[in-house]
């Protein structure tokens, strides 16, 4: 899979997409380690398990690597050459059960989706290259390859306000809407459930 940065980027600025697996784990791990474990040592485990309660960054790292070896975690990694510059995590509700704002999410829930897109990360100095958009495109392509279905995301709506990057770990609304997602229902003052039906590839 491959992608490019946002419109206007130079043709010599290619970004490629590869899935997180044992072969790409080292590139993923280098980016996480360069950013202090991401979100306080999460290692992109926050939707797999409940964080806190004495969990350490080392434990999160070890379990994430184990999940990768078992094929129990999925992410579309965006690479610049051999360097991972960001990613988008996706998976089934069984793989990623711990959604944010859970009470509000379940209040009007009628059926679980086939897939969830739960979190994004873009490395330092990489913003403005279309990393999140490229990652989501890669995730949707893989979902289509795996049979498609209903996909949910939980992005932060940023219209008319400045938002710290730490609040955008579930992705900015514009990235989802640019890929055709529609707003289904709000689950916090600025966070929504958005949905898209993806056809099988």
Steps between C-alpha positions, in 0.01 A plus 500: 500500500619852440385855544609859480490805716238767464440685176787730418776278634789449263502179295838422657331472841355147484338327793432128495267292713582162648315297758632452850645151524818334619689641202395860563506480880855644527403814304184541709694449824764756400232766452329417829829502690597834343176643640530374858268204453222718351234655724689426821618150414181371340673320211160517325348258753228728637217351295616142553512510882420738783805711571598629841479288818875454516556404136844606381626610160720190498196278551312679224795458264535130574129432455483704180787300353330176606176614332697573183653151503153350548336715231266640766563868427474693174638831383577669172851641538606798290864482397742747348762266364578261785380740770152474651356852529153414628219251507130430529380211717194296402342169592186320603303597813626177659860613445432861602225493765597805706346797318511842662187662650364147536175587680401756238612264224281215624196719573370503141693199371285272286767268356875470521695584185708248312809717543627784716757764411621600844814708501758689300850621563723728295866540594663826592572720202270299270178702523372658183610208282163323497621218725165443672309512173742257339481265799120496500498429128732206560282367781186520286676322213594214732148486644366469145751223430380318812137511382387854585205583722388779728788708634481737796734780602492735799664824385526836669314784330729804484289761318570854620729401787864420556557148632815350649634201312449287812124535449526378142619147571169370361551710187367835376152506355618638164714192433200270542260720303752523216480121477118504488409434864175658627421620851271258681470635854701707750657326799663803664482877441741479205534126422277306265435149383546504123422214268581372154396184317798353318439264208712187468802543276 
